[in-house]
Tab-separated table of C-alpha atoms and ligand atoms in Angstrom:
chain	number	residue	atom	x	y	z
A	1	MET	CA	0.125	0.176	-0.062
A	2	THR	CA	1.442	3.411	-1.091
A	3	THR	CA	0.111	6.671	1.090
A	4	ILE	CA	-1.083	9.463	-1.002
A	5	LEU	CA	-1.660	12.771	1.720
A	6	GLY	CA	-3.945	15.663	0.913
A	7	ARG	CA	-3.124	18.631	2.689
A	8	PHE	CA	-5.581	21.459	3.004
A	9	GLY	CA	-5.486	25.402	3.358
A	10	GLU	CA	-8.014	27.800	4.097
A	11	ILE	CA	-7.096	29.671	7.270
A	12	GLY	CA	-10.367	31.080	8.351
A	13	LEU	CA	-12.614	27.639	8.754
A	14	LYS	CA	-13.484	27.251	13.008
A	15	GLY	CA	-15.836	25.283	14.674
A	16	ALA	CA	-18.758	23.996	12.931
A	17	ASN	CA	-17.146	24.994	9.041
A	18	ARG	CA	-14.663	22.414	9.802
A	19	GLY	CA	-15.692	19.487	10.609
A	20	GLU	CA	-18.208	19.957	7.816
A	21	PHE	CA	-15.497	21.284	5.258
A	22	GLU	CA	-13.348	17.729	6.332
A	23	ARG	CA	-16.635	15.719	5.865
A	24	ARG	CA	-17.404	16.468	2.856
A	25	LEU	CA	-13.544	17.037	1.264
A	26	LEU	CA	-13.337	12.964	2.368
A	27	ARG	CA	-16.617	12.168	0.481
A	28	GLN	CA	-15.219	13.674	-2.200
A	29	VAL	CA	-12.064	11.706	-2.026
A	30	ARG	CA	-13.649	8.744	-1.259
A	31	GLN	CA	-15.728	9.065	-4.330
A	32	ARG	CA	-11.846	8.568	-6.406
A	33	LEU	CA	-10.040	5.937	-5.324
A	34	PRO	CA	-10.275	2.581	-6.317
A	35	GLU	CA	-11.121	-0.726	-4.663
A	36	GLY	CA	-8.736	-2.165	-2.165
A	37	ALA	CA	-8.718	1.751	-1.263
A	38	ALA	CA	-9.312	4.279	2.083
A	39	ALA	CA	-9.506	7.754	3.321
A	40	SER	CA	-9.380	8.655	6.644
A	41	LEU	CA	-8.718	12.389	8.141
A	42	ARG	CA	-5.556	11.979	10.880
A	43	GLY	CA	-3.489	15.483	12.342
A	44	GLY	CA	-5.650	18.298	9.890
A	45	GLN	CA	-5.026	16.712	6.289
A	46	VAL	CA	-6.638	13.476	4.124
A	47	VAL	CA	-4.646	10.643	4.062
A	48	VAL	CA	-5.236	7.819	2.043
A	49	HIS	CA	-3.963	4.347	1.793
A	50	VAL	CA	-3.992	3.156	-2.187
A	51	PRO	CA	-3.192	0.233	-3.616
A	52	GLU	CA	0.735	0.546	-5.371
A	53	ALA	CA	-1.184	-0.055	-9.016
A	54	SER	CA	-2.702	2.482	-9.018
A	55	ALA	CA	-0.928	4.807	-6.811
A	56	ALA	CA	-0.545	7.690	-9.255
A	57	GLN	CA	-3.757	7.404	-10.557
A	58	THR	CA	-5.148	8.372	-7.625
A	59	ALA	CA	-2.909	11.406	-5.845
A	60	ASP	CA	-3.819	12.305	-10.085
A	61	ALA	CA	-7.613	12.770	-9.219
A	62	MET	CA	-6.921	14.129	-5.877
A	63	THR	CA	-5.400	17.030	-7.652
A	64	ARG	CA	-8.744	17.772	-8.971
A	65	VAL	CA	-11.242	17.602	-5.228
A	66	PHE	CA	-11.618	21.082	-4.833
A	67	GLY	CA	-10.613	21.981	-1.472
A	68	LEU	CA	-7.069	20.570	-1.206
A	69	VAL	CA	-4.053	22.429	-1.897
A	70	SER	CA	-1.719	19.927	-2.148
A	71	VAL	CA	-1.297	16.593	-2.664
A	72	ILE	CA	1.621	14.275	-1.687
A	73	GLY	CA	2.392	10.429	-2.826
A	74	ALA	CA	4.221	10.063	0.857
A	75	VAL	CA	6.407	7.472	2.818
A	76	PRO	CA	5.691	6.484	6.190
A	77	ALA	CA	8.111	5.358	8.772
A	78	ALA	CA	8.017	5.048	12.402
A	79	PRO	CA	8.890	8.018	14.186
A	80	ASN	CA	12.758	6.762	15.166
A	81	MET	CA	15.916	8.180	13.853
A	82	PRO	CA	17.060	5.152	11.693
A	83	ALA	CA	13.680	4.133	10.292
A	84	ILE	CA	13.245	7.440	9.241
A	85	ALA	CA	17.431	7.220	7.729
A	86	GLY	CA	15.681	4.534	6.127
A	87	ALA	CA	12.779	5.353	4.439
A	88	ALA	CA	15.241	8.550	3.353
A	89	ILE	CA	18.102	6.633	2.169
A	90	ASP	CA	15.520	4.763	-0.073
A	91	LEU	CA	13.730	7.438	-1.700
A	92	ALA	CA	16.565	9.467	-2.522
A	93	ARG	CA	17.919	6.291	-4.379
A	94	ALA	CA	14.938	5.974	-5.679
A	95	SER	CA	14.484	9.507	-7.320
A	96	GLY	CA	17.260	9.225	-9.476
A	97	ALA	CA	18.821	13.309	-7.888
A	98	HIS	CA	21.799	13.477	-8.378
A	99	SER	CA	21.379	15.828	-4.668
A	100	PHE	CA	19.332	16.683	-2.001
A	101	LYS	CA	19.074	18.534	0.685
A	102	ILE	CA	16.155	16.976	4.113
A	103	ALA	CA	13.419	20.028	4.918
A	104	ALA	CA	12.276	18.005	8.482
A	105	ARG	CA	9.071	20.122	10.534
A	106	ARG	CA	7.817	18.672	13.187
A	107	VAL	CA	4.814	18.685	13.807
A	108	TRP	CA	4.595	16.720	17.266
A	109	LYS	CA	7.036	18.763	18.987
A	110	GLY	CA	8.200	15.833	21.367
A	111	PHE	CA	10.321	13.836	19.642
A	112	PRO	CA	14.122	14.362	20.471
A	113	LEU	CA	15.579	15.817	18.460
A	114	THR	CA	14.495	19.074	16.476
A	115	SER	CA	14.416	20.175	13.107
A	116	PRO	CA	18.006	21.834	12.216
A	117	GLU	CA	19.445	18.705	14.288
A	118	ILE	CA	17.126	16.196	11.874
A	119	ASN	CA	18.140	17.550	8.833
A	120	ALA	CA	21.397	17.114	10.158
A	121	ALA	CA	21.438	13.574	11.144
A	122	LEU	CA	19.475	12.473	8.304
A	123	GLY	CA	21.609	14.539	5.878
A	124	ALA	CA	24.814	13.111	6.466
A	125	ALA	CA	23.326	9.529	6.908
A	126	VAL	CA	22.119	9.841	3.390
A	127	ALA	CA	24.808	11.514	2.065
A	128	ASP	CA	27.048	8.527	3.198
A	129	ALA	CA	25.200	5.628	2.156
A	130	THR	CA	24.487	6.883	-1.366
A	131	GLY	CA	26.900	9.502	-2.398
A	132	LEU	CA	24.789	12.081	-3.051
A	133	ALA	CA	25.595	15.609	-2.819
A	134	VAL	CA	24.168	17.294	0.057
A	135	ASP	CA	23.490	21.581	-2.051
A	136	VAL	CA	21.245	23.386	0.746
A	137	HIS	CA	20.405	25.930	-2.336
A	138	HIS	CA	19.828	24.446	-6.037
A	139	PRO	CA	19.093	20.411	-4.853
A	140	ASP	CA	17.231	18.570	-7.906
A	141	LEU	CA	15.454	16.647	-4.312
A	142	THR	CA	13.685	18.469	-1.678
A	143	LEU	CA	12.807	15.711	0.698
A	144	ALA	CA	10.516	16.376	2.919
A	145	VAL	CA	10.131	15.141	6.890
A	146	GLU	CA	7.192	15.411	8.745
A	147	VAL	CA	7.421	14.221	12.387
A	148	ARG	CA	4.009	13.444	13.963
A	149	SER	CA	4.443	11.604	16.736
A	150	ASP	CA	2.368	8.163	15.994
A	151	VAL	CA	4.175	8.022	12.386
A	152	VAL	CA	6.707	10.201	10.240
A	153	TYR	CA	6.276	10.910	6.588
A	154	LEU	CA	8.412	11.418	3.821
A	155	HIS	CA	7.594	12.706	0.512
A	156	GLY	CA	9.208	14.779	-2.530
A	157	GLN	CA	7.326	17.290	-4.759
A	158	ALA	CA	4.075	17.810	-3.856
A	159	LEU	CA	1.352	18.254	-6.908
A	160	PRO	CA	-0.799	21.386	-6.811
A	161	GLY	CA	-4.705	20.774	-5.387
A	162	PRO	CA	-7.289	23.825	-7.102
A	163	GLY	CA	-7.689	24.817	-3.561
A	164	GLY	CA	-11.148	26.187	-2.628
A	165	LEU	CA	-13.866	24.737	-0.298
A	166	PRO	CA	-14.931	20.986	-1.038
A	167	LEU	CA	-18.204	20.889	-3.791
A	168	GLY	CA	-21.343	21.298	-1.690
A	169	ALA	CA	-20.025	24.155	1.672
A	170	SER	CA	-20.837	26.674	0.025
A	171	GLY	CA	-24.666	24.820	-1.211
A	172	ARG	CA	-26.223	24.803	-4.821
A	173	ALA	CA	-25.800	27.132	-7.802
A	174	VAL	CA	-27.616	26.441	-11.575
A	175	ALA	CA	-24.209	27.830	-14.235
A	176	LEU	CA	-25.417	28.910	-17.666
A	177	LEU	CA	-22.939	26.884	-19.298
A	178	SER	CA	-22.684	27.964	-23.652
A	179	GLY	CA	-20.267	26.025	-25.789
A	180	GLY	CA	-17.350	29.305	-25.179
A	181	ILE	CA	-14.408	29.354	-23.513
A	182	ASP	CA	-15.760	31.147	-20.361
A	183	SER	CA	-19.147	29.729	-18.893
A	184	PRO	CA	-17.194	26.671	-18.390
A	185	VAL	CA	-14.107	28.355	-16.367
A	186	ALA	CA	-16.888	29.423	-14.397
A	187	THR	CA	-18.863	27.154	-13.737
A	188	TYR	CA	-14.844	25.967	-12.477
A	189	LEU	CA	-15.201	29.071	-10.345
A	190	ALA	CA	-18.228	28.523	-9.126
A	191	GLY	CA	-17.475	24.849	-7.675
A	192	LYS	CA	-14.182	25.079	-7.110
A	193	ARG	CA	-15.326	27.981	-3.925
A	194	GLY	CA	-17.719	25.322	-2.927
A	195	LEU	CA	-20.886	25.555	-5.331
A	196	SER	CA	-21.688	22.180	-6.695
A	197	VAL	CA	-23.430	23.354	-9.957
A	198	ALA	CA	-26.118	22.153	-12.016
A	199	ALA	CA	-25.404	22.863	-15.728
A	200	VAL	CA	-28.420	24.704	-18.633
A	201	TYR	CA	-27.678	25.367	-21.908
A	202	PHE	CA	-30.387	26.928	-24.094
A	203	HIS	CA	-29.942	24.704	-27.618
A	204	ALA	CA	-31.912	26.854	-30.679
A	205	PHE	CA	-32.370	23.764	-33.094
A	206	PRO	CA	-31.882	23.266	-35.692
A	207	PHE	CA	-30.262	27.207	-36.251
A	208	THR	CA	-27.759	25.189	-33.462
A	209	GLY	CA	-27.206	21.568	-34.733
A	210	ASP	CA	-26.867	18.216	-32.322
A	211	ARG	CA	-23.056	18.752	-32.927
A	212	THR	CA	-23.436	22.090	-30.280
A	213	LYS	CA	-25.188	20.287	-27.700
A	214	GLU	CA	-22.898	17.514	-27.605
A	215	LYS	CA	-20.009	19.967	-27.511
A	216	VAL	CA	-22.044	21.055	-23.783
A	217	VAL	CA	-22.162	17.359	-23.146
A	218	ASP	CA	-18.653	16.839	-23.568
A	219	LEU	CA	-17.787	20.265	-21.714
A	220	CYS	CA	-20.022	18.371	-18.402
A	221	ARG	CA	-17.833	15.194	-18.844
A	222	ALA	CA	-14.821	17.494	-18.505
A	223	LEU	CA	-16.343	18.987	-15.913
A	224	GLY	CA	-16.667	16.041	-14.327
A	225	ARG	CA	-13.633	15.447	-13.388
A	226	TYR	CA	-13.798	17.646	-10.812
A	227	PHE	CA	-17.441	17.790	-10.062
A	228	GLY	CA	-18.773	13.651	-10.818
A	229	PRO	CA	-21.440	13.210	-12.090
A	230	MET	CA	-23.304	16.707	-13.382
A	231	ARG	CA	-26.740	17.400	-14.535
A	232	LEU	CA	-27.270	19.108	-17.351
A	233	TRP	CA	-30.516	20.917	-18.482
A	234	VAL	CA	-31.250	21.431	-22.078
A	235	VAL	CA	-33.765	24.049	-22.555
A	236	PRO	CA	-35.877	24.353	-25.918
A	237	PHE	CA	-34.806	27.684	-27.251
A	238	THR	CA	-35.449	27.927	-30.996
A	239	GLU	CA	-39.143	29.682	-29.931
A	240	CYS	CA	-37.671	32.729	-28.010
A	241	GLN	CA	-35.361	33.586	-30.195
A	242	VAL	CA	-37.266	33.580	-32.756
A	243	ALA	CA	-39.585	35.492	-31.519
A	244	ILE	CA	-37.316	37.992	-29.881
A	245	ARG	CA	-36.280	38.486	-33.540
A	246	ASP	CA	-39.615	38.628	-35.502
A	247	LEU	CA	-41.129	40.959	-32.251
A	248	CYS	CA	-38.636	43.061	-30.970
A	249	PRO	CA	-36.244	45.809	-32.111
A	250	ALA	CA	-33.096	44.691	-33.454
A	251	PRO	CA	-30.098	46.319	-31.646
A	252	PHE	CA	-31.816	44.432	-28.135
A	253	ALA	CA	-31.890	40.850	-29.555
A	254	THR	CA	-29.215	39.956	-27.486
A	255	LEU	CA	-29.915	41.522	-24.540
A	256	LEU	CA	-33.518	39.922	-24.825
A	257	THR	CA	-32.462	36.551	-25.246
A	258	ARG	CA	-30.244	36.693	-22.435
A	259	ARG	CA	-33.389	38.122	-20.230
A	260	MET	CA	-35.068	34.588	-21.266
A	261	MET	CA	-32.254	33.057	-20.886
A	262	LEU	CA	-32.248	34.389	-16.855
A	263	ARG	CA	-35.787	33.994	-15.895
A	264	VAL	CA	-36.049	30.221	-17.595
A	265	ALA	CA	-32.122	29.787	-15.788
A	266	GLU	CA	-34.313	30.983	-12.282
A	267	GLU	CA	-37.264	28.798	-12.299
A	268	LEU	CA	-34.439	25.497	-12.708
A	269	SER	CA	-32.692	26.954	-9.623
A	270	ARG	CA	-35.879	26.702	-7.710
A	271	ARG	CA	-36.054	22.570	-9.267
A	272	GLU	CA	-32.282	22.606	-8.431
A	273	ARG	CA	-32.738	24.148	-4.554
A	274	ALA	CA	-29.992	26.449	-5.999
A	275	GLY	CA	-29.224	29.315	-4.269
A	276	ALA	CA	-27.411	31.240	-6.589
A	277	LEU	CA	-27.275	32.033	-10.828
A	278	VAL	CA	-23.814	31.716	-12.602
A	279	THR	CA	-22.048	33.014	-16.317
A	280	GLY	CA	-19.594	33.151	-18.265
A	281	ASP	CA	-20.156	36.770	-18.039
A	282	SER	CA	-16.322	39.087	-18.527
A	283	LEU	CA	-16.688	43.065	-18.231
A	284	GLY	CA	-16.745	44.813	-21.997
A	285	GLN	CA	-15.393	41.456	-23.918
A	286	VAL	CA	-18.609	41.974	-25.938
A	287	ALA	CA	-21.473	44.372	-26.532
A	288	SER	CA	-23.454	42.484	-24.028
A	289	GLN	CA	-21.167	42.661	-21.587
A	290	THR	CA	-20.915	46.763	-20.449
A	291	LEU	CA	-21.571	47.528	-17.353
A	292	GLU	CA	-25.263	49.053	-18.929
A	293	ALA	CA	-26.080	45.757	-20.555
A	294	LEU	CA	-25.173	43.265	-17.365
A	295	ALA	CA	-27.522	45.889	-15.398
A	296	ALA	CA	-30.743	46.167	-17.863
A	297	VAL	CA	-30.225	42.104	-18.005
A	298	GLY	CA	-29.475	41.222	-14.477
A	299	GLU	CA	-32.706	42.701	-12.837
A	300	VAL	CA	-34.690	39.739	-14.560
A	301	ALA	CA	-33.072	37.519	-11.713
A	302	GLU	CA	-33.571	37.566	-8.108
A	303	LEU	CA	-30.811	35.145	-7.286
A	304	PRO	CA	-27.408	36.677	-7.041
A	305	LEU	CA	-25.491	36.596	-10.234
A	306	LEU	CA	-22.379	35.191	-10.056
A	307	ARG	CA	-19.803	36.192	-12.611
A	308	PRO	CA	-16.677	34.478	-11.413
A	309	VAL	CA	-15.034	35.677	-14.524
A	310	VAL	CA	-15.478	39.239	-15.343
A	311	ALA	CA	-12.503	41.146	-13.963
A	312	LEU	CA	-10.117	38.520	-15.963
A	313	ASP	CA	-8.709	39.102	-18.932
A	314	LYS	CA	-9.616	36.818	-21.768
A	315	ASP	CA	-5.823	34.709	-22.217
A	316	GLU	CA	-6.196	34.604	-18.608
A	317	ILE	CA	-9.464	32.543	-18.790
A	318	VAL	CA	-7.960	30.962	-22.000
A	319	ALA	CA	-5.092	29.655	-19.426
A	320	ILE	CA	-7.163	28.254	-16.667
A	321	ALA	CA	-9.520	26.747	-19.460
A	322	ARG	CA	-6.615	25.142	-20.946
A	323	ARG	CA	-5.416	23.375	-17.191
A	324	ILE	CA	-8.880	22.173	-16.879
A	325	GLY	CA	-9.446	20.636	-19.797
A	326	THR	CA	-12.166	22.095	-21.552
A	327	TYR	CA	-11.008	24.141	-23.742
A	328	ASP	CA	-10.404	21.713	-26.654
A	329	ILE	CA	-13.596	21.322	-26.264
A	330	SER	CA	-14.818	24.564	-26.846
A	331	ILE	CA	-12.922	25.870	-29.452
A	332	ARG	CA	-14.684	22.942	-31.688
A	333	PRO	CA	-15.488	25.178	-34.237
A	334	TYR	CA	-19.939	25.235	-34.077
A	335	GLU	CA	-21.971	28.148	-33.354
A	336	ASP	CA	-23.744	29.386	-30.528
A	337	CYS	CA	-27.069	30.596	-31.067
A	338	CYS	CA	-26.307	34.033	-29.822
A	339	SER	CA	-23.814	34.082	-32.500
A	340	ILE	CA	-26.361	33.537	-35.174
A	341	PHE	CA	-28.835	35.645	-34.360
A	342	ALA	CA	-26.666	38.496	-33.007
A	343	PRO	CA	-27.091	41.897	-33.863
A	344	ARG	CA	-25.721	43.796	-36.483
A	345	HIS	CA	-25.936	47.000	-34.849
A	346	PRO	CA	-25.965	45.812	-30.514
A	347	ARG	CA	-26.973	48.910	-28.697
A	348	THR	CA	-24.360	48.988	-26.321
A	349	ARG	CA	-25.073	50.785	-23.712
A	350	PRO	CA	-28.731	50.417	-22.828
A	351	THR	CA	-31.096	52.086	-20.130
A	352	ARG	CA	-33.400	50.000	-18.756
A	353	GLU	CA	-36.210	51.461	-19.553
A	354	GLN	CA	-35.487	50.963	-22.494
A	355	VAL	CA	-34.593	47.449	-22.986
A	356	ARG	CA	-38.247	47.123	-21.222
A	357	GLU	CA	-39.594	49.075	-23.463
A	358	ALA	CA	-38.077	46.985	-26.426
A	359	GLU	CA	-38.644	43.808	-24.919
A	360	ALA	CA	-43.465	44.753	-24.532
A	361	PRO	CA	-44.159	43.340	-26.971
A	362	LEU	CA	-43.334	39.594	-26.164
A	363	PRO	CA	-45.049	37.463	-24.568
A	364	ALA	CA	-42.535	36.464	-21.661
A	365	ALA	CA	-44.801	34.181	-19.421
A	366	ASP	CA	-45.633	31.852	-22.448
A	367	LEU	CA	-42.093	31.682	-23.972
A	368	LEU	CA	-41.155	31.344	-20.534
A	369	ALA	CA	-43.652	28.016	-19.410
A	370	ALA	CA	-43.019	26.637	-23.322
A	371	ALA	CA	-39.189	26.183	-22.480
A	372	LEU	CA	-39.387	25.309	-18.935
A	373	SER	CA	-42.115	22.206	-20.078
A	374	GLY	CA	-39.688	21.142	-22.941
A	375	SER	CA	-36.735	21.278	-20.755
A	376	GLU	CA	-34.641	17.442	-20.665
A	377	ARG	CA	-32.736	16.862	-17.723
A	378	LEU	CA	-29.577	14.673	-18.517
A	379	PHE	CA	-26.921	13.339	-16.651
A	380	VAL	CA	-23.323	13.117	-17.895
A	381	GLU	CA	-20.978	11.204	-16.342
A	382	PRO	CA	-17.423	12.157	-16.062
B	1	ATP	P1	-18.595	31.660	-23.595
B	1	ATP	O1	-17.310	31.967	-23.436
B	1	ATP	O2	-19.330	31.172	-21.902
B	1	ATP	O3	-20.166	31.532	-24.690
B	1	ATP	P2	-18.992	34.556	-24.228
B	1	ATP	O4	-18.243	35.260	-23.652
B	1	ATP	O5	-19.938	33.713	-25.393
B	1	ATP	O6	-19.079	32.985	-22.938
B	1	ATP	P3	-21.618	35.039	-24.370
B	1	ATP	O7	-22.358	34.600	-25.775
B	1	ATP	O8	-22.225	37.005	-24.345
B	1	ATP	O9	-20.222	35.543	-23.580
B	1	ATP	O10	-22.888	34.897	-23.205
B	1	ATP	C1	-22.286	35.473	-21.948
B	1	ATP	C2	-23.205	34.299	-21.032
B	1	ATP	O11	-24.060	34.093	-21.188
B	1	ATP	C3	-22.219	32.492	-21.131
B	1	ATP	O12	-21.323	32.879	-20.270
B	1	ATP	C4	-22.862	31.832	-20.814
B	1	ATP	O13	-23.197	32.315	-19.369
B	1	ATP	C5	-23.810	32.060	-20.876
B	1	ATP	N1	-25.024	32.282	-22.023
B	1	ATP	C6	-25.123	32.610	-23.318
B	1	ATP	N2	-25.581	31.686	-24.357
B	1	ATP	C7	-25.869	30.498	-24.031
B	1	ATP	C8	-26.297	29.123	-24.002
B	1	ATP	N3	-26.706	28.827	-25.615
B	1	ATP	N4	-26.783	28.250	-23.107
B	1	ATP	C9	-26.509	28.459	-21.559
B	1	ATP	N5	-25.854	29.820	-21.234
B	1	ATP	C10	-25.636	30.692	-22.648
B	2	MG	MG1	-20.858	32.815	-25.889
């Protein structure tokens, strides 16, 4: 069996919150464990025991558990110097490094040697046994030694986790997920702050083909590596788009489309018992993302409207999309309904009154009811 440690940081976690945080974190870790593995909480970290053959895969899966700051493949040793030195020598040999340093830390202050004394003693023992050079400034291998009362963990480099809060710790949200680059990143960031998310996609068939819908399903599959199985609402949106095109002034089309989307999403959030809506809006990116446009669209929602990428530049959003594995799906060349119905001269600085007036001819309540009754809920496995 191999030991994997999952570290969580989030300071300011106190009292009752801490228990819930840890319980949710542990549940998320357990969902990713193979047969024969076990996870528990010890000394403020998640400790996983996993069969050697599936250790690398398990550690990798743990890097996608929200709330974990780092993931470490560790070798446990008994808390005495001969046992620690033996483990350190094995690790140094196996690493292929030419130089090393020891970085000891005593979680348990009752250990007979201080951290500098442990560094010196282990450094000498490893150098003697392996012939590797001690280099405290630029070592190939930094061998961390974490001393606890019942066990000592030795390890090399940690893998970074996403950080944030465990799924569900902040409640539930409904995310408006298009096939674009921004909304999957917004969804990911909402999850990272502890929101469990159901996605909603507005499908304007045949203006947007089933390839676009497949793309959104694939995005959910990719996000599922972080979220687990995802619920995806597919809302038939053709009738709304056509009505807006035929009944309302063209410069307002995108804004009115967004308002209808938010209304539908808010109704679905009741069914999901969600307390917030999430969109991929980024300030100033396109005509419908000026402050005035965001205000005129957002006024139809009563739930808090979260826009996690609002302040990110496109290249920052793209960097996250690449890292989380949604970018290559998002750039598939199928159009979304918004680009097809987008007006040539969109209104960029609308007042709320102008938008309400533009919307007046629209049978919004009927369209909303029809869109909701045609909605289909899919379960997407990662
Ligand atoms: P994205 O890359 O997420 O599509 P975007 O920058 O292209 O975002 P818009 O197309 O203007 O922005 O859409 C703004 C937001 O509205 C999206 O981020 C998404 O949350 C939501 N949205 C737009 N179209 C749809 C759709 N067809 N289904 C679900 N949500 C949508
Ligand atoms: Mg888009």
